[in-house]
Amino acid sequence: MIDAELLNKGFKLVVEKKLDEANEIFDELVEANPEDISLLGMLSNVFIKTEQKEKAKDCLRKICKLNDTPEPFITLAKLEFQTDDFDNAAAFFEHAIELNENVDAIVYSLLITSFFNIKLFSKALFYAEKGLKVYPENTELMAQYITALTNAGKSLEAEKFCAEALKKHNNSSALWVSLGLLIEVNYGDDKKALECYKKALELDEESTNAIYQMAVSYDRQNDFENAIKCYNKLLEKNPSEMAYMSLGLTYLKEKHFKEGYKNFCKRGVSKILIDWKCKNPYKF
């Protein structure tokens, strides 16, 4: 039985930001109640809110052993994704889908992105197809399917699918980004690709993927001034290691060495948020 008084004391210490003392109490409670799922669930939420991700993972792993349902595996997978452990993230997302293929579409998206990051492109393609069977109108999954086809060497098939998808979903920012990438890969036309990314950003001003691809496109065309603007805009929305590194490299190309090294070195301290759109899963 949970010692409610001790638990409340722990919560109070968390509010007071005395996390070490609170954690001692929580460890004591878990030792006394190692299979209490409600306690482990409460503590995992506390640890997530206080940015103690490893302790949250420990609680969630224990819950997963006791309760083989999708929810704890999804929460654990998201934490692994946040900390760039894409192998574990993929394993946990995949198990959640095995338990219930009707999980939210975002679970499929994060799983596919995890496979992109660990370069398991065949599995990414498999789950993109599977996700579209469950969510046939989801344009984010369509875009990932196009990416997966491209990485599987099926760029013409990807182009055909993208064209058909845009006929039906012309207002999809994700699909316009996909079209731009296909134009780059299949035809090497950076200017036309850039127009697609601009269209994507018009449709969704919050699309970090569109901003990122615009920055890369400007960079490829040696338009470093606009590339730097895009990278800075991206950093305002998502301070990712990739954006810092890319911005630093662009400054270095411009021979702005101070700004270049300053941003390039920030890549080791930035936080990567859960936003698969800011990742570049492409292998080219």
JSON list of C-alpha atoms in Angstrom, two decimals, residues 72-156:
[
{"chain": "A", "resi": 72, "resn": "PRO", "atom": "CA", "xyz": [3.39, 3.09, -21.90]},
{"chain": "A", "resi": 73, "resn": "PHE", "atom": "CA", "xyz": [5.43, 1.86, -24.87]},
{"chain": "A", "resi": 74, "resn": "ILE", "atom": "CA", "xyz": [4.48, 4.98, -26.86]},
{"chain": "A", "resi": 75, "resn": "THR", "atom": "CA", "xyz": [5.42, 7.32, -24.00]},
{"chain": "A", "resi": 76, "resn": "LEU", "atom": "CA", "xyz": [8.72, 5.50, -23.51]},
{"chain": "A", "resi": 77, "resn": "ALA", "atom": "CA", "xyz": [9.40, 5.56, -27.26]},
{"chain": "A", "resi": 78, "resn": "LYS", "atom": "CA", "xyz": [8.82, 9.31, -27.40]},
{"chain": "A", "resi": 79, "resn": "LEU", "atom": "CA", "xyz": [11.36, 9.83, -24.62]},
{"chain": "A", "resi": 80, "resn": "GLU", "atom": "CA", "xyz": [13.88, 7.66, -26.46]},
{"chain": "A", "resi": 81, "resn": "PHE", "atom": "CA", "xyz": [13.17, 9.69, -29.60]},
{"chain": "A", "resi": 82, "resn": "GLN", "atom": "CA", "xyz": [13.75, 12.94, -27.72]},
{"chain": "A", "resi": 83, "resn": "THR", "atom": "CA", "xyz": [17.16, 11.76, -26.61]},
{"chain": "A", "resi": 84, "resn": "ASP", "atom": "CA", "xyz": [18.09, 10.55, -30.11]},
{"chain": "A", "resi": 85, "resn": "ASP", "atom": "CA", "xyz": [18.07, 6.87, -29.18]},
{"chain": "A", "resi": 86, "resn": "PHE", "atom": "CA", "xyz": [16.32, 5.93, -32.39]},
{"chain": "A", "resi": 87, "resn": "ASP", "atom": "CA", "xyz": [17.01, 2.20, -32.12]},
{"chain": "A", "resi": 88, "resn": "ASN", "atom": "CA", "xyz": [15.09, 1.95, -28.86]},
{"chain": "A", "resi": 89, "resn": "ALA", "atom": "CA", "xyz": [12.45, 4.40, -30.05]},
{"chain": "A", "resi": 90, "resn": "ALA", "atom": "CA", "xyz": [11.83, 2.27, -33.14]},
{"chain": "A", "resi": 91, "resn": "ALA", "atom": "CA", "xyz": [11.60, -0.92, -31.08]},
{"chain": "A", "resi": 92, "resn": "PHE", "atom": "CA", "xyz": [9.04, 0.54, -28.67]},
{"chain": "A", "resi": 93, "resn": "PHE", "atom": "CA", "xyz": [6.94, 2.28, -31.33]},
{"chain": "A", "resi": 94, "resn": "GLU", "atom": "CA", "xyz": [6.94, -0.90, -33.38]},
{"chain": "A", "resi": 95, "resn": "HIS", "atom": "CA", "xyz": [5.76, -2.97, -30.41]},
{"chain": "A", "resi": 96, "resn": "ALA", "atom": "CA", "xyz": [2.96, -0.46, -29.73]},
{"chain": "A", "resi": 97, "resn": "ILE", "atom": "CA", "xyz": [1.74, -0.85, -33.31]},
{"chain": "A", "resi": 98, "resn": "GLU", "atom": "CA", "xyz": [1.96, -4.64, -33.03]},
{"chain": "A", "resi": 99, "resn": "LEU", "atom": "CA", "xyz": [-0.34, -4.38, -30.00]},
{"chain": "A", "resi": 100, "resn": "ASN", "atom": "CA", "xyz": [-2.78, -2.06, -31.77]},
{"chain": "A", "resi": 101, "resn": "GLU", "atom": "CA", "xyz": [-2.36, -0.92, -35.37]},
{"chain": "A", "resi": 102, "resn": "ASN", "atom": "CA", "xyz": [-4.98, 1.81, -34.81]},
{"chain": "A", "resi": 103, "resn": "VAL", "atom": "CA", "xyz": [-2.65, 3.93, -32.68]},
{"chain": "A", "resi": 104, "resn": "ASP", "atom": "CA", "xyz": [-2.47, 7.64, -33.54]},
{"chain": "A", "resi": 105, "resn": "ALA", "atom": "CA", "xyz": [-0.95, 8.52, -36.90]},
{"chain": "A", "resi": 106, "resn": "ILE", "atom": "CA", "xyz": [1.87, 10.39, -35.14]},
{"chain": "A", "resi": 107, "resn": "VAL", "atom": "CA", "xyz": [3.11, 7.05, -33.77]},
{"chain": "A", "resi": 108, "resn": "TYR", "atom": "CA", "xyz": [3.56, 5.78, -37.33]},
{"chain": "A", "resi": 109, "resn": "SER", "atom": "CA", "xyz": [5.30, 9.04, -38.28]},
{"chain": "A", "resi": 110, "resn": "LEU", "atom": "CA", "xyz": [7.73, 8.88, -35.39]},
{"chain": "A", "resi": 111, "resn": "LEU", "atom": "CA", "xyz": [8.44, 5.20, -36.03]},
{"chain": "A", "resi": 112, "resn": "ILE", "atom": "CA", "xyz": [9.14, 5.88, -39.71]},
{"chain": "A", "resi": 113, "resn": "THR", "atom": "CA", "xyz": [11.41, 8.80, -38.80]},
{"chain": "A", "resi": 114, "resn": "SER", "atom": "CA", "xyz": [13.27, 6.57, -36.35]},
{"chain": "A", "resi": 115, "resn": "PHE", "atom": "CA", "xyz": [13.89, 4.06, -39.13]},
{"chain": "A", "resi": 116, "resn": "PHE", "atom": "CA", "xyz": [15.10, 6.87, -41.40]},
{"chain": "A", "resi": 117, "resn": "ASN", "atom": "CA", "xyz": [17.59, 7.93, -38.74]},
{"chain": "A", "resi": 118, "resn": "ILE", "atom": "CA", "xyz": [18.99, 4.42, -38.30]},
{"chain": "A", "resi": 119, "resn": "LYS", "atom": "CA", "xyz": [18.91, 3.91, -42.08]},
{"chain": "A", "resi": 120, "resn": "LEU", "atom": "CA", "xyz": [16.49, 1.00, -42.07]},
{"chain": "A", "resi": 121, "resn": "PHE", "atom": "CA", "xyz": [14.77, 2.25, -45.20]},
{"chain": "A", "resi": 122, "resn": "SER", "atom": "CA", "xyz": [12.97, -0.98, -46.03]},
{"chain": "A", "resi": 123, "resn": "LYS", "atom": "CA", "xyz": [11.27, -0.95, -42.63]},
{"chain": "A", "resi": 124, "resn": "ALA", "atom": "CA", "xyz": [10.43, 2.73, -43.06]},
{"chain": "A", "resi": 125, "resn": "LEU", "atom": "CA", "xyz": [8.73, 1.89, -46.35]},
{"chain": "A", "resi": 126, "resn": "PHE", "atom": "CA", "xyz": [6.88, -1.05, -44.78]},
{"chain": "A", "resi": 127, "resn": "TYR", "atom": "CA", "xyz": [5.42, 1.08, -41.99]},
{"chain": "A", "resi": 128, "resn": "ALA", "atom": "CA", "xyz": [4.66, 4.00, -44.30]},
{"chain": "A", "resi": 129, "resn": "GLU", "atom": "CA", "xyz": [2.54, 1.61, -46.38]},
{"chain": "A", "resi": 130, "resn": "LYS", "atom": "CA", "xyz": [0.99, 0.13, -43.24]},
{"chain": "A", "resi": 131, "resn": "GLY", "atom": "CA", "xyz": [0.24, 3.57, -41.80]},
{"chain": "A", "resi": 132, "resn": "LEU", "atom": "CA", "xyz": [-1.48, 4.68, -45.01]},
{"chain": "A", "resi": 133, "resn": "LYS", "atom": "CA", "xyz": [-3.73, 1.64, -44.89]},
{"chain": "A", "resi": 134, "resn": "VAL", "atom": "CA", "xyz": [-4.93, 2.81, -41.47]},
{"chain": "A", "resi": 135, "resn": "TYR", "atom": "CA", "xyz": [-4.87, 6.54, -42.30]},
{"chain": "A", "resi": 136, "resn": "PRO", "atom": "CA", "xyz": [-5.25, 6.76, -46.10]},
{"chain": "A", "resi": 137, "resn": "GLU", "atom": "CA", "xyz": [-5.87, 10.53, -46.11]},
{"chain": "A", "resi": 138, "resn": "ASN", "atom": "CA", "xyz": [-2.98, 11.49, -43.83]},
{"chain": "A", "resi": 139, "resn": "THR", "atom": "CA", "xyz": [-0.71, 13.74, -45.88]},
{"chain": "A", "resi": 140, "resn": "GLU", "atom": "CA", "xyz": [2.18, 13.58, -43.41]},
{"chain": "A", "resi": 141, "resn": "LEU", "atom": "CA", "xyz": [2.28, 9.81, -43.89]},
{"chain": "A", "resi": 142, "resn": "MET", "atom": "CA", "xyz": [2.01, 10.30, -47.65]},
{"chain": "A", "resi": 143, "resn": "ALA", "atom": "CA", "xyz": [5.08, 12.54, -47.52]},
{"chain": "A", "resi": 144, "resn": "GLN", "atom": "CA", "xyz": [6.98, 9.95, -45.52]},
{"chain": "A", "resi": 145, "resn": "TYR", "atom": "CA", "xyz": [5.93, 7.26, -47.97]},
{"chain": "A", "resi": 146, "resn": "ILE", "atom": "CA", "xyz": [7.39, 9.38, -50.78]},
{"chain": "A", "resi": 147, "resn": "THR", "atom": "CA", "xyz": [10.62, 9.72, -48.81]},
{"chain": "A", "resi": 148, "resn": "ALA", "atom": "CA", "xyz": [10.73, 5.99, -48.18]},
{"chain": "A", "resi": 149, "resn": "LEU", "atom": "CA", "xyz": [10.18, 5.21, -51.87]},
{"chain": "A", "resi": 150, "resn": "THR", "atom": "CA", "xyz": [12.96, 7.62, -52.82]},
{"chain": "A", "resi": 151, "resn": "ASN", "atom": "CA", "xyz": [15.39, 6.08, -50.35]},
{"chain": "A", "resi": 152, "resn": "ALA", "atom": "CA", "xyz": [14.47, 2.65, -51.70]},
{"chain": "A", "resi": 153, "resn": "GLY", "atom": "CA", "xyz": [15.59, 3.76, -55.16]},
{"chain": "A", "resi": 154, "resn": "LYS", "atom": "CA", "xyz": [12.05, 4.14, -56.45]},
{"chain": "A", "resi": 155, "resn": "SER", "atom": "CA", "xyz": [12.17, 7.86, -57.18]},
{"chain": "A", "resi": 156, "resn": "LEU", "atom": "CA", "xyz": [10.00, 7.70, -60.31]}
]
